[in-house]
Amino acid sequence: MVTAADPEETRTSVWLTARPAAPARRRSEAPSGLDRERITAATVRLLDAEGLGRFSMRRLAAELGVTAMSLYWYVDTKHDLLELALDRALGELALPAAPEPKPEAPPEAGSEAGSEAGPDAGPGTGPAAWPGRLRVLACGYRKLLVAHPWVAPLTAAYPNIGPHARAFDAALQRLLDATGLAEARRTGAHLAVSYFLHGCGGAARRLPERDFRLALDVLIAGIAGIAGIGGVAGSAAKTA
């Protein structure tokens, strides 16, 4: 991955690299009271307080009361740590639950409604539910970007393939599966929503909430129109 901060450097994501365990003797020399989880949590706090531009391993070590070299027992590079912090922040986002699988019922004679409704037509899924759930997911992501301004530039700089990032992507895919769009159009809708959310990242603090919701309503109405669903109500007027 070539990052924006280091245009000449090619590196492998921390999520794709297996870190070998240190020998027992060397593990005993590691500073006590530290672990990767604690270091990552401190990184998030420091990034929130001082911003991405001022972040350094030396500054983080001072925050934790250890030497900078002691951090390298747990991560290989600063980039690895920033990737871990990025995914930890994404873990704060509440995701819509996956729909529970419903047992298939035998079709009733003379009735076609059951077959037309499809597997996503139950409560909380299907055309009646996905627009509202997509709004909640998108607005939650925007609030995350406002709370952690460093998330947007790191999302652009790193692969963003940690477990929480993948969970977010899977949740978005489930919502789009409920639209009834054909596979190729679902792929296009997925790209449109992803680009919309990431594109708003740099302007999250400057873009008024009402304007964001209006743009989101236009996007959702476009997806609904392609899916042949009319009357999708917007939410921008509620924030006037």
Short mmCIF file of C-alpha atoms in Angstrom, two decimals:
data_model
loop_
_atom_site.label_atom_id
_atom_site.label_comp_id
_atom_site.label_asym_id
_atom_site.label_seq_id
_atom_site.Cartn_x
_atom_site.Cartn_y
_atom_site.Cartn_z
CA MET A 1 0.00 0.00 0.00
CA VAL A 2 1.40 3.43 -0.93
CA THR A 3 0.28 5.95 1.65
CA ALA A 4 -0.33 9.64 1.24
CA ALA A 5 2.21 10.39 3.97
CA ASP A 6 4.95 8.28 2.38
CA PRO A 7 4.46 8.36 -1.41
CA GLU A 8 7.66 6.41 -2.11
CA GLU A 9 7.07 3.67 0.45
CA THR A 10 5.26 0.43 -0.34
CA ARG A 11 4.10 -1.52 2.67
CA THR A 12 1.84 -4.41 3.60
CA SER A 13 -1.21 -3.82 5.74
CA VAL A 14 -0.95 -4.89 9.38
CA TRP A 15 -4.06 -7.01 8.77
CA LEU A 16 -2.23 -9.04 6.13
CA THR A 17 0.97 -9.61 8.08
CA ALA A 18 1.43 -12.37 10.62
CA ARG A 19 3.67 -11.05 13.40
CA PRO A 20 5.94 -13.82 14.74
CA ALA A 21 5.92 -14.33 18.48
CA ALA A 22 9.02 -13.16 20.32
CA PRO A 23 11.20 -15.78 22.03
CA ALA A 24 10.31 -16.45 25.67
CA ARG A 25 13.47 -14.74 26.93
CA ARG A 26 12.74 -11.58 24.97
CA ARG A 27 9.08 -11.58 26.02
CA SER A 28 10.21 -11.42 29.63
CA GLU A 29 12.14 -8.25 28.79
CA ALA A 30 9.05 -6.47 27.42
CA PRO A 31 7.71 -3.60 29.53
CA SER A 32 5.06 -4.70 32.00
CA GLY A 33 1.53 -3.28 31.84
CA LEU A 34 1.58 -2.78 28.08
CA ASP A 35 -0.25 -4.68 25.39
CA ARG A 36 -1.41 -3.92 21.87
CA GLU A 37 -4.96 -3.14 23.03
CA ARG A 38 -3.82 -0.54 25.55
CA ILE A 39 -1.43 1.04 23.05
CA THR A 40 -4.15 1.24 20.38
CA ALA A 41 -6.63 2.82 22.80
CA ALA A 42 -4.03 5.42 23.80
CA THR A 43 -3.36 6.13 20.12
CA VAL A 44 -7.05 6.89 19.53
CA ARG A 45 -7.14 9.25 22.51
CA LEU A 46 -3.99 11.04 21.39
CA LEU A 47 -5.21 11.42 17.82
CA ASP A 48 -8.49 12.85 19.10
CA ALA A 49 -6.71 15.30 21.38
CA GLU A 50 -3.84 16.47 19.17
CA GLY A 51 -4.63 15.42 15.60
CA LEU A 52 -2.89 13.30 13.02
CA GLY A 53 -0.25 15.90 12.15
CA ARG A 54 1.25 15.93 15.65
CA PHE A 55 1.13 12.18 16.24
CA SER A 56 4.43 10.37 16.78
CA MET A 57 5.61 7.21 18.51
CA ARG A 58 7.68 9.36 20.85
CA ARG A 59 4.62 11.42 21.82
CA LEU A 60 2.57 8.26 22.35
CA ALA A 61 5.30 6.74 24.52
CA ALA A 62 5.32 9.84 26.70
CA GLU A 63 1.54 9.57 27.06
CA LEU A 64 1.92 5.97 28.24
CA GLY A 65 4.95 6.67 30.42
CA VAL A 66 7.27 4.32 28.54
CA THR A 67 10.14 4.62 26.09
CA ALA A 68 9.40 4.88 22.38
CA MET A 69 11.36 1.68 21.68
CA SER A 70 9.12 -0.29 24.06
CA LEU A 71 6.17 0.24 21.71
CA TYR A 72 7.91 -1.80 19.03
CA TRP A 73 7.45 -4.93 21.09
CA TYR A 74 3.81 -4.76 20.01
CA VAL A 75 3.80 -3.09 16.57
CA ASP A 76 6.41 -2.99 13.84
CA THR A 77 5.77 0.54 12.55
CA LYS A 78 3.78 3.68 13.20
CA HIS A 79 1.70 2.85 10.13
CA ASP A 80 0.66 -0.46 11.69
CA LEU A 81 -0.48 1.37 14.80
CA LEU A 82 -2.47 3.92 12.82
CA GLU A 83 -4.24 1.09 10.98
CA LEU A 84 -5.12 -0.51 14.32
CA ALA A 85 -6.42 2.82 15.64
CA LEU A 86 -8.51 3.34 12.50
CA ASP A 87 -10.26 0.00 12.91
CA ARG A 88 -10.77 0.56 16.64
CA ALA A 89 -12.55 3.84 15.91
CA LEU A 90 -14.77 2.13 13.33
CA GLY A 91 -15.72 -0.35 16.04
CA GLU A 92 -17.64 2.46 17.79
CA LEU A 93 -20.20 2.52 14.97
CA ALA A 94 -23.49 0.78 15.72
CA LEU A 95 -24.35 -1.56 12.85
CA PRO A 96 -27.78 -2.88 11.90
CA ALA A 97 -28.22 -6.49 12.89
CA ALA A 98 -28.26 -9.14 10.22
CA PRO A 99 -31.80 -10.34 9.44
CA GLU A 100 -32.66 -13.65 11.04
CA PRO A 101 -33.10 -16.50 8.55
CA LYS A 102 -36.74 -17.44 8.12
CA PRO A 103 -37.83 -21.02 7.45
CA GLU A 104 -39.28 -21.57 4.02
CA ALA A 105 -43.04 -22.10 4.10
CA PRO A 106 -44.73 -24.27 1.47
CA PRO A 107 -46.57 -22.09 -1.10
CA GLU A 108 -50.33 -21.96 -0.70
CA ALA A 109 -52.41 -23.06 -3.61
CA GLY A 110 -53.70 -20.18 -5.72
CA SER A 111 -51.49 -17.60 -3.98
CA GLU A 112 -48.51 -15.90 -5.57
CA ALA A 113 -47.89 -13.28 -2.84
CA GLY A 114 -45.55 -15.47 -0.84
CA SER A 115 -43.26 -16.15 -3.81
CA GLU A 116 -43.21 -12.51 -4.89
CA ALA A 117 -42.36 -11.16 -1.45
CA GLY A 118 -39.00 -12.94 -1.36
CA PRO A 119 -36.76 -13.81 1.61
CA ASP A 120 -36.27 -10.18 2.67
CA ALA A 121 -39.95 -9.25 3.02
CA GLY A 122 -40.26 -9.85 6.76
CA PRO A 123 -40.30 -7.17 9.48
CA GLY A 124 -37.19 -5.01 9.50
CA THR A 125 -36.10 -6.01 6.00
CA GLY A 126 -37.10 -5.49 2.41
CA PRO A 127 -38.17 -2.35 0.52
CA ALA A 128 -40.17 -0.97 3.45
CA ALA A 129 -37.19 -0.91 5.81
CA TRP A 130 -33.86 -0.52 4.02
CA PRO A 131 -34.02 3.26 3.30
CA GLY A 132 -34.45 4.15 6.97
CA ARG A 133 -31.79 1.70 8.09
CA LEU A 134 -29.38 3.00 5.45
CA ARG A 135 -29.98 6.56 6.70
CA VAL A 136 -29.20 5.49 10.27
CA LEU A 137 -26.00 3.75 9.14
CA ALA A 138 -24.85 6.70 7.01
CA CYS A 139 -25.62 9.32 9.67
CA GLY A 140 -23.82 7.22 12.26
CA TYR A 141 -20.76 7.09 10.02
CA ARG A 142 -20.85 10.85 9.60
CA LYS A 143 -20.98 11.34 13.38
CA LEU A 144 -17.97 9.06 13.69
CA LEU A 145 -16.03 11.23 11.24
CA VAL A 146 -16.95 14.35 13.19
CA ALA A 147 -15.87 12.77 16.48
CA HIS A 148 -12.60 11.47 14.98
CA PRO A 149 -11.45 13.86 12.22
CA TRP A 150 -8.34 11.75 11.58
CA VAL A 151 -10.41 8.75 10.45
CA ALA A 152 -11.17 10.22 7.00
CA PRO A 153 -7.53 10.80 5.93
CA LEU A 154 -6.46 7.42 7.30
CA THR A 155 -9.28 5.72 5.39
CA ALA A 156 -7.86 7.26 2.22
CA ALA A 157 -4.28 6.35 3.11
CA TYR A 158 -4.65 2.74 4.24
CA PRO A 159 -6.46 -0.36 2.90
CA ASN A 160 -9.02 -0.22 5.75
CA ILE A 161 -9.57 -3.98 5.86
CA GLY A 162 -9.66 -4.58 9.61
CA PRO A 163 -12.46 -6.60 11.23
CA HIS A 164 -14.64 -3.58 12.07
CA ALA A 165 -14.20 -2.13 8.58
CA ARG A 166 -15.25 -5.45 7.06
CA ALA A 167 -18.24 -5.62 9.42
CA PHE A 168 -19.33 -2.15 8.27
CA ASP A 169 -19.01 -3.17 4.63
CA ALA A 170 -20.99 -6.36 5.26
CA ALA A 171 -23.76 -4.40 7.01
CA LEU A 172 -23.99 -2.04 4.05
CA GLN A 173 -24.14 -4.99 1.67
CA ARG A 174 -27.00 -6.57 3.65
CA LEU A 175 -29.01 -3.35 3.41
CA LEU A 176 -28.46 -3.16 -0.34
CA ASP A 177 -29.37 -6.84 -0.73
CA ALA A 178 -32.77 -5.89 0.71
CA THR A 179 -33.41 -3.40 -2.12
CA GLY A 180 -34.16 -6.17 -4.58
CA LEU A 181 -31.66 -4.81 -7.09
CA ALA A 182 -29.97 -7.20 -9.47
CA GLU A 183 -26.40 -8.09 -8.55
CA ALA A 184 -24.71 -5.72 -11.01
CA ARG A 185 -26.87 -2.82 -9.84
CA ARG A 186 -26.27 -3.68 -6.18
CA THR A 187 -22.55 -3.41 -6.88
CA GLY A 188 -23.08 0.04 -8.39
CA ALA A 189 -25.23 1.12 -5.44
CA HIS A 190 -22.59 -0.14 -3.02
CA LEU A 191 -19.92 1.93 -4.76
CA ALA A 192 -22.18 5.00 -4.82
CA VAL A 193 -22.88 4.83 -1.08
CA SER A 194 -19.23 4.13 -0.23
CA TYR A 195 -17.95 7.02 -2.33
CA PHE A 196 -20.62 9.30 -0.89
CA LEU A 197 -19.67 8.50 2.70
CA HIS A 198 -15.93 8.69 2.14
CA GLY A 199 -16.26 11.80 -0.01
CA CYS A 200 -18.09 13.57 2.80
CA GLY A 201 -15.29 12.65 5.19
CA GLY A 202 -13.10 15.68 4.59
CA ALA A 203 -16.08 18.03 4.88
CA ALA A 204 -17.83 16.31 7.79
CA ARG A 205 -17.26 19.20 10.20
CA ARG A 206 -18.03 21.91 7.65
CA LEU A 207 -21.06 20.39 5.95
CA PRO A 208 -24.29 21.24 7.83
CA GLU A 209 -26.30 18.28 9.02
CA ARG A 210 -29.32 19.32 6.93
CA ASP A 211 -27.23 19.48 3.76
CA PHE A 212 -25.75 16.05 4.43
CA ARG A 213 -29.18 14.54 4.97
CA LEU A 214 -30.54 16.19 1.82
CA ALA A 215 -27.70 14.73 -0.25
CA LEU A 216 -28.26 11.35 1.41
CA ASP A 217 -31.98 11.50 0.58
CA VAL A 218 -31.15 12.15 -3.08
CA LEU A 219 -28.81 9.17 -3.11
CA ILE A 220 -31.36 6.86 -1.47
CA ALA A 221 -34.14 8.08 -3.77
CA GLY A 222 -31.93 7.27 -6.75
CA ILE A 223 -31.32 3.72 -5.50
CA ALA A 224 -35.03 3.30 -4.78
CA GLY A 225 -35.91 4.59 -8.23
CA ILE A 226 -33.64 2.05 -9.91
CA ALA A 227 -35.15 -0.65 -7.72
CA GLY A 228 -38.64 0.45 -8.80
CA ILE A 229 -39.71 1.55 -5.32
CA GLY A 230 -41.75 4.74 -5.16
CA GLY A 231 -42.66 7.03 -2.28
CA VAL A 232 -39.40 6.81 -0.33
CA ALA A 233 -39.75 9.64 2.21
CA GLY A 234 -36.77 11.83 2.94
CA SER A 235 -35.42 12.92 6.31
CA ALA A 236 -33.82 16.31 5.58
CA ALA A 237 -36.95 18.26 6.49
CA LYS A 238 -36.92 16.79 9.99
CA THR A 239 -33.65 18.56 10.80
CA ALA A 240 -34.75 22.04 9.75
#
